Amino acid sequence: MSATHHPVGLAFATALPKIELHAHLTGSISRQCLHEIWQTKKAQDPNLALQDPLIAIPTGKTGESCQGRTQDHRGNHAAPFVDPSKIVSYGKLARAWMAAVGHGPMLVANPGLSRLGHLIHDLLLITTRLKRTTKASFFPLFSSYIYKLCNDLPSIEFSTRAVLQDFQADGVVYLELRTTPRAMPSAGLTKDTYVKTVSNILTAHNRATENSIRAFLILSIDRRNSASEAEEVVDLAIQYQSSGVVGLDLCGDPAQGDIRIFGPAFARAKAAGLKLTLHFAEAEASASDLELQTLLSWKPDRLGHVIHVKEEFRKVIEDEHIGVELCLSCNVHAKMITGTYSDHHFGMWRHTKVPVALSTDDVGVFCSPLSKEYYLAAQHFGLSQNGLQALAERAVDCIFSGPAEQARLKDVFAKWQASSHV
């Protein structure tokens, strides 16, 4: 069977060189990484009131299974993720086992509880939390752990390196991470220090010849920001433009803010040579004609999500050859679209001539790495191995870092094809 018609497996999608253009840094931090940071902080402060993230943050709320690890980010044996598809049966097994021995409460309180007992106890905690945790409460829970654990220089450095390792392990060869500059007064960190720290880690990673992925930074303006706060983000983006910052993003709650106040900030960024990507029509609340006309007037280079888009705006996007960042699992599991994967607007955009970049958005939340997104696209839209490689290459034209990286990526794909992968 030729590669043109050969079915795509997950192994192929993982090995395929891929480009990730819509990934929020904090949303890309895995539960395993949070667990390791928690272990460090717990060792430093035994009175830390925060529960282990592997127990407190349930998997499977999005319907996806987080991939387990054989090693953590320090090279040690990692705690496996529980397959959410088996949570219910595990919960039944746990209760049956504890009922059978007749000492459930005693076992939980007993310091000498066996390893199996600990496992059963943890499973019961997870199933209970899964039942109590709604979609509305899951994201605040995840975010609260991010901001409570990644709140000083060591944790920011550790989590950023872990995110880079995770994307590289998934076959990503080019990455643009986006983050909103954060000040952490309790740790003595300013927004400037935060951006400098993340930028330095990405630069050091790129300089290490053993790394196959090259990573760059996009700074985000939150819709809830004031005009002066937006200008501060632009100042930082320009200041660190020579240190790996390649663009500016507009993100945040689509129901909040008047985006028109940000026009001057984005115009100044554009004039300074920074690229622009905007969360665009991701919800009906942010898809009014006035908002979309305003955003398109800023001359963006890429648009994220592009869900609630009228034909007249689609035509502008196509005519101006604006790249689109499409996030399948995020849109399906967060109910941002009606239907399931096969109903996703990727099915329409893939038949246009604009650059298309499949992306993860928040892999730490949705537990679907980029390889899984490519696999899902192949399964639901009938893409062959050749078709999937063509899709991956399609994103090259809309990366923000410039011609040198575009040339490197074209060479990566040429060598991949020459090695008879397809």
PDB file of C-alpha atoms in Angstrom, residues 339-348:
ATOM      1  CA  GLY A 339     -20.688  18.572  17.520  1.00  0.00           C
ATOM      2  CA  THR A 340     -17.494  16.574  17.599  1.00  0.00           C
ATOM      3  CA  TYR A 341     -14.181  16.297  15.734  1.00  0.00           C
ATOM      4  CA  SER A 342     -15.697  15.581  12.329  1.00  0.00           C
ATOM      5  CA  ASP A 343     -17.765  18.783  12.673  1.00  0.00           C
ATOM      6  CA  HIS A 344     -14.727  20.960  13.373  1.00  0.00           C
ATOM      7  CA  HIS A 345     -14.103  23.912  11.060  1.00  0.00           C
ATOM      8  CA  PHE A 346     -10.678  22.445  10.270  1.00  0.00           C
ATOM      9  CA  GLY A 347     -12.654  20.576   7.614  1.00  0.00           C
ATOM     10  CA  MET A 348     -13.356  23.881   5.880  1.00  0.00           C
TER      11      MET A 348
END
